[in-house]
Coordinates of C-alpha atoms in Angstrom, one line a residue:
X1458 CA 0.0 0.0 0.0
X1459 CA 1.1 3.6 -1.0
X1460 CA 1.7 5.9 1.9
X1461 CA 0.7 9.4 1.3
X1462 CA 3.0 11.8 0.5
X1463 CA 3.1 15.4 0.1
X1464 CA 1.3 17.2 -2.5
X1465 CA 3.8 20.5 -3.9
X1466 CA 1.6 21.1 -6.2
X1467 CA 0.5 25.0 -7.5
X1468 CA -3.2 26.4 -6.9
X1469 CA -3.1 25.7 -10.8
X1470 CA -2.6 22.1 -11.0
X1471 CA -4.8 21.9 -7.9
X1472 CA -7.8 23.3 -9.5
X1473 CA -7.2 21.3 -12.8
X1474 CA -9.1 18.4 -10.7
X1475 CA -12.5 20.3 -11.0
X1476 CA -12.4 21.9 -14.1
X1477 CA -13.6 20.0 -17.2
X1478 CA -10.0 19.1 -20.0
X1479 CA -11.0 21.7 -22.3
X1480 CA -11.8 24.8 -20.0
X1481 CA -8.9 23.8 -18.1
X1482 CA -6.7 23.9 -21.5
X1483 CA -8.3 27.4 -21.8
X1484 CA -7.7 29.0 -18.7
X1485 CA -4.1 27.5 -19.1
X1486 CA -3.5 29.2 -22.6
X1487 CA -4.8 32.6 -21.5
X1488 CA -2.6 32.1 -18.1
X1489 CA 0.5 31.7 -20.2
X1490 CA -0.4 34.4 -22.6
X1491 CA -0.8 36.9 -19.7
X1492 CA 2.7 35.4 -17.9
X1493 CA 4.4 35.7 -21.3
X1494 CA 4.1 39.8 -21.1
X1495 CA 6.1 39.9 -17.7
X1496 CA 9.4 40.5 -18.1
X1497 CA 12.2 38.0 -17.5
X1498 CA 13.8 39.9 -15.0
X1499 CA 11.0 40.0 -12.8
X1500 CA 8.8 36.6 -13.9
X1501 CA 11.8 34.2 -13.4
X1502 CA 13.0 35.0 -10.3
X1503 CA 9.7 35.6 -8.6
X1504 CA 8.5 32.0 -10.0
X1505 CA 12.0 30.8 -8.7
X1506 CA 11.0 31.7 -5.4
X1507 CA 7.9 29.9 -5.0
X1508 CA 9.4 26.9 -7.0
X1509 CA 13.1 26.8 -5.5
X1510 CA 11.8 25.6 -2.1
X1511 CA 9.7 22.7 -3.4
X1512 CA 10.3 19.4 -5.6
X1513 CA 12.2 18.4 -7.8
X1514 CA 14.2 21.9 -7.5
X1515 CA 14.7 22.1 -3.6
X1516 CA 17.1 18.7 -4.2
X1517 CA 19.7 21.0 -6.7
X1518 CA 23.0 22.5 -5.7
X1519 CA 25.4 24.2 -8.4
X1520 CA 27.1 21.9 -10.3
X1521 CA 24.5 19.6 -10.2
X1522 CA 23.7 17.8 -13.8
X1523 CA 19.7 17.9 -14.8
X1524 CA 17.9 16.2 -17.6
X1525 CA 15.4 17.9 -19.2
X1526 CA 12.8 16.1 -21.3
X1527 CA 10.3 18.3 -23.2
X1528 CA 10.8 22.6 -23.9
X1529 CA 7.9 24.1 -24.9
X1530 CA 7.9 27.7 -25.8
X1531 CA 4.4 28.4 -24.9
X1532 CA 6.1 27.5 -21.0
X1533 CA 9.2 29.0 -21.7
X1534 CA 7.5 32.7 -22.3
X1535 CA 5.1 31.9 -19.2
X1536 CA 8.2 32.2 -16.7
X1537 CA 7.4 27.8 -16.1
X1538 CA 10.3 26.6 -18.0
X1539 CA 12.1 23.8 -15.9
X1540 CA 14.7 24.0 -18.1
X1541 CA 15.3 27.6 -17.3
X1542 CA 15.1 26.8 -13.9
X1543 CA 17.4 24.3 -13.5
X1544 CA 19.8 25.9 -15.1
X1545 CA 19.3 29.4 -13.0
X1546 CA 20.1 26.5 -10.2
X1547 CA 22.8 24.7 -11.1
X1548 CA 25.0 27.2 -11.8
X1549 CA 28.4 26.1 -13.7
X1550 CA 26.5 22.8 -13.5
X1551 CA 24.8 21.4 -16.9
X1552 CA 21.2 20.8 -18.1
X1553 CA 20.9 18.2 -20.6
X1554 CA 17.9 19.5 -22.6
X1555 CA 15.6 17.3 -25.0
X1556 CA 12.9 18.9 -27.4
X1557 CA 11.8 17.6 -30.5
X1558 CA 9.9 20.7 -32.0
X1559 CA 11.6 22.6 -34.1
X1560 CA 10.2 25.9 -33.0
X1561 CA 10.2 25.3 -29.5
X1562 CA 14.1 24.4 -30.2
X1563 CA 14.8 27.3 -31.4
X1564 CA 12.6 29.7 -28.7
X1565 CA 14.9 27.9 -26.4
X1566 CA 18.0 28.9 -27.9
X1567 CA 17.2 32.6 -28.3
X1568 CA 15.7 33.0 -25.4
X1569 CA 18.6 31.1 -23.5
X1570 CA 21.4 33.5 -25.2
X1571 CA 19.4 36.6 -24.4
X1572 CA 19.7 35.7 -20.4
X1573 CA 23.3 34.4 -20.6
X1574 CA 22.7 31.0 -19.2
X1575 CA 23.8 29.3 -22.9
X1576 CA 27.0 28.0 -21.5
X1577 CA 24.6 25.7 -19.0
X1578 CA 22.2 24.3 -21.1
X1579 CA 23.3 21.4 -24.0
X1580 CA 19.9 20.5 -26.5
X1581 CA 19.6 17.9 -28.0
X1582 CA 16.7 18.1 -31.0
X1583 CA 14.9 15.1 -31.2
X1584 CA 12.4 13.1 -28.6
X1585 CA 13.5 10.4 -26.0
X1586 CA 12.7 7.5 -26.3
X1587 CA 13.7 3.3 -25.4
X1588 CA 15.5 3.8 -28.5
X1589 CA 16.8 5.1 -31.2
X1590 CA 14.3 5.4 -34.0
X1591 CA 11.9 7.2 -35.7
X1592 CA 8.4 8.3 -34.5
X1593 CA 5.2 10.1 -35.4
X1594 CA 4.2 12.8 -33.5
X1595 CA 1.3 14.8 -33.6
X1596 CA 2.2 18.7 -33.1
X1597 CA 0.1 21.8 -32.7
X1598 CA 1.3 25.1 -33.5
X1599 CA -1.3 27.0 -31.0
X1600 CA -0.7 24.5 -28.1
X1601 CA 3.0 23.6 -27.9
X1602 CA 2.7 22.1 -24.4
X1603 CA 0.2 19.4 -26.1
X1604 CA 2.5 18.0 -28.6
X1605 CA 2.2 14.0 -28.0
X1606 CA 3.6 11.2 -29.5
X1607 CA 1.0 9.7 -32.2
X1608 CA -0.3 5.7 -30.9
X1609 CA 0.7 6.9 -26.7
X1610 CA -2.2 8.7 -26.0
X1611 CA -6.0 7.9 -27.7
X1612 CA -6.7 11.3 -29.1
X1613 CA -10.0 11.2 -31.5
X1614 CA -10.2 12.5 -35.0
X1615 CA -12.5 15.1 -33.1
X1616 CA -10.2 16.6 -30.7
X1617 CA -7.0 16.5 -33.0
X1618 CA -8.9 18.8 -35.6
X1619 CA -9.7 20.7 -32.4
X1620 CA -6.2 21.2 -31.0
X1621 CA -4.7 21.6 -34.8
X1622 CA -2.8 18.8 -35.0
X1623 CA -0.7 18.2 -37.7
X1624 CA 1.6 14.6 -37.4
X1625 CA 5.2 15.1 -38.1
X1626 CA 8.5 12.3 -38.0
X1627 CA 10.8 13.5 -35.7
X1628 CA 14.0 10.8 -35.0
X1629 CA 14.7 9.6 -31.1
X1630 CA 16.9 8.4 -28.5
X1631 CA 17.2 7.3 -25.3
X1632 CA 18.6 8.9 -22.4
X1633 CA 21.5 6.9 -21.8
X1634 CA 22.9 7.2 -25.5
X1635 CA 22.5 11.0 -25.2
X1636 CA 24.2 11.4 -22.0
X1637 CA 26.6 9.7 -23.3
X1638 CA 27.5 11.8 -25.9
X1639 CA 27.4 14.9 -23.8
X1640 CA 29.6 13.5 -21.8
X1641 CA 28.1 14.6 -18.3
X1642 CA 28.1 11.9 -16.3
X1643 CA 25.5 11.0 -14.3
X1644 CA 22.7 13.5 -13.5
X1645 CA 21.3 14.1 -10.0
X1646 CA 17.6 14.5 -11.4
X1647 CA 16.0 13.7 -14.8
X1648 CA 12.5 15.4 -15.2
X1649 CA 10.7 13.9 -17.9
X1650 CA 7.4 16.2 -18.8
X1651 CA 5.8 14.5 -21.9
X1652 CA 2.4 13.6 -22.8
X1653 CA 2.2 9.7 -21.9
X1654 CA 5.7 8.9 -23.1
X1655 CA 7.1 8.8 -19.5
X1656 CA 7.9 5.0 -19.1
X1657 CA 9.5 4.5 -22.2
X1658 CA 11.9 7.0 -21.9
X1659 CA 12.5 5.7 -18.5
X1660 CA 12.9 2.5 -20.2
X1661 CA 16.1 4.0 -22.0
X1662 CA 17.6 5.0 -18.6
X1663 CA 19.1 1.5 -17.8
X1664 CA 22.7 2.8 -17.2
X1665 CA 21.4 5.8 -16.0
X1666 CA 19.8 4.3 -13.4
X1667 CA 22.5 1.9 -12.7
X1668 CA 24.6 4.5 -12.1
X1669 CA 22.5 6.0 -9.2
X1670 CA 20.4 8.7 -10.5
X1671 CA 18.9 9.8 -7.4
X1672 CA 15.5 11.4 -8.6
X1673 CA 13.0 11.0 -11.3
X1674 CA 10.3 13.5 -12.1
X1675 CA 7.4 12.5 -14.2
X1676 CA 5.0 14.3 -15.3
X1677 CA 1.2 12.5 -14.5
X1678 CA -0.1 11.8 -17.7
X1679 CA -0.1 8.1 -18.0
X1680 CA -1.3 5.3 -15.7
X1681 CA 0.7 2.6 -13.0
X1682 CA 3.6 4.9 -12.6
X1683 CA 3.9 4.6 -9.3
X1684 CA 4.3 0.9 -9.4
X1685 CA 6.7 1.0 -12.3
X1686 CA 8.6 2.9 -11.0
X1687 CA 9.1 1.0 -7.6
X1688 CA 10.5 -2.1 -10.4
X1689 CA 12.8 0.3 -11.3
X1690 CA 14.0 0.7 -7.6
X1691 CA 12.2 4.2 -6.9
X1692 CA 9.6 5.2 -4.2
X1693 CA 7.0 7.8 -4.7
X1694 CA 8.1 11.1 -2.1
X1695 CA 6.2 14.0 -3.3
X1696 CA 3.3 15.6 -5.9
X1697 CA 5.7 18.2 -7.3
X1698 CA 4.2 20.7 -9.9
X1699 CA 3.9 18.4 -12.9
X1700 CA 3.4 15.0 -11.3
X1701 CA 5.5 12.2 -9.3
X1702 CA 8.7 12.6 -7.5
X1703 CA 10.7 9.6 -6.9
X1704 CA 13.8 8.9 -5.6
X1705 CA 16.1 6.0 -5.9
X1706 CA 16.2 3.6 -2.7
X1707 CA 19.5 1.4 -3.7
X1708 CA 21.5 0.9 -7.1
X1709 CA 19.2 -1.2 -9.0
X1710 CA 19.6 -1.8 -12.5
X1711 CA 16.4 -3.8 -14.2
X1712 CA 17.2 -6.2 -15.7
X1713 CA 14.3 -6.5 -18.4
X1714 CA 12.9 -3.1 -18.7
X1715 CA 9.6 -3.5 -20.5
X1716 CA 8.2 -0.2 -21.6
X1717 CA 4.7 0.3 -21.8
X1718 CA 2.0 1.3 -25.0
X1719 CA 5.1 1.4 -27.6
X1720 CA 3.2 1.9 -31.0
X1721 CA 4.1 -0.2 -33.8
X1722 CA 6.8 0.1 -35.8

């Protein structure tokens, strides 16, 4: 049986449990649209405050490497970047960033260069994944934060026209095969906001894991989590502002990771 455990979470994601998908999707664009007139100077460092003292950013020191999975620009200009937080954290540490769009990419790399904190962040184009392949995934221009991988989620034809989605083949890795390359070593925390991909990327964290990542962040979008993430050697400590917290209780490395909902092809 799960203990409770304490819930971080904003008045936002709070009130997202009475209000009905689409209204909430409203509310959230016009929030962000309204955030994305503040200035940096003043909307970053105010939203640090709140944020700094809670998970997963209270358990960051400088130097500290983070993992990053998912960018959005419409979060970005909103002041609710974790990327941009982390890497206002971690001083000469590193965040590993991972973004498939190629607008969002690019939002990220101006808006990075503006603020001077370039020389912390490394991104990697392309989604995360178990593997390296290719995928579909379905993007929308007005919504950023909704991009989603195509077969993850069941999205009718009905709500995809709604959201303008329009399917596009981006290429993917895992985790492990692009920390490698960056050559960081082994990050303290890897915060993995997606749209129902979670597990699978997890899935490509076997040396990462191995190596004793100490937390995980996932955002709440998919089902069991909880529990596969305990089979992974993680227990559940806190609701932090996307979703679950966990944190590594001993060196485990699975030995048959078996990702969950991986579409075809």
């Amino acid at each position: 049986m799960n203990l409770p455990v304490p819930d971080q979470r904003g008045f936002a994601k709070q009130l997202k449990r009475f209000v009905p998908g689409s209204w909430f999707r409203r509310l959230t664009t016009t929030y962000n649209a309204m955030l994305a007139r503040v200035p940096y100077g003043l909307k970053y460092p105010v939203a640090g405050i709140v944020r700094h003292g809670r998970a997963p950013y209270c358990f960051l020191e400088v130097g500290d490497v983070v993992v990053q999975v998912g960018a959005p620009r419409d979060i970005l200009a909103a002041g609710r970047s974790r990327a941009v937080h982390f890497a206002r954290l971690v001083g000469r540490g590193r965040v590993l960033v991972v973004e498939p769009d190629a607008e969002n990419c690019a939002a990220l790399r101006r808006f990075v260069a503006d603020v001077g904190l370039q020389d912390r962040i490394r991104l990697f184009e392309c989604g995360a994944w178990h593997t390296s392949t290719t995928l579909t995934f379905l993007t929308s221009d007005d919504h950023p934060a909704a991009n989603v991988l195509d077969g993850v989620q069941q999205i009718s034809s009905a709500e995809a026209q709604q959201r303008g989605y329009r399917k596009v083949e981006v290429p993917v890795r895992s985790l492990d095969d692009m920390l490698d390359e960056a050559g960081f070593g082994c990050p303290k925390l890897v915060s993995v906001t997606t749209n129902g991909a979670e597990m699978q990327i997890v899935a490509g964290m076997r040396n990462t894991i191995a190596a004793g990542c100490p937390y995980i962040s996932l955002a709440s979008t998919g089902e069991g989590y909880i529990e596969q993430m305990q089979r992974y050697g993680y227990e559940y400590i806190v609701r932090d502002d996307r979703g679950y917290c966990f944190r590594q209780l001993a060196l485990v490395a699975p030995s048959e990771p078996q990702p969950a909902l991986v579409p075809s092809g």
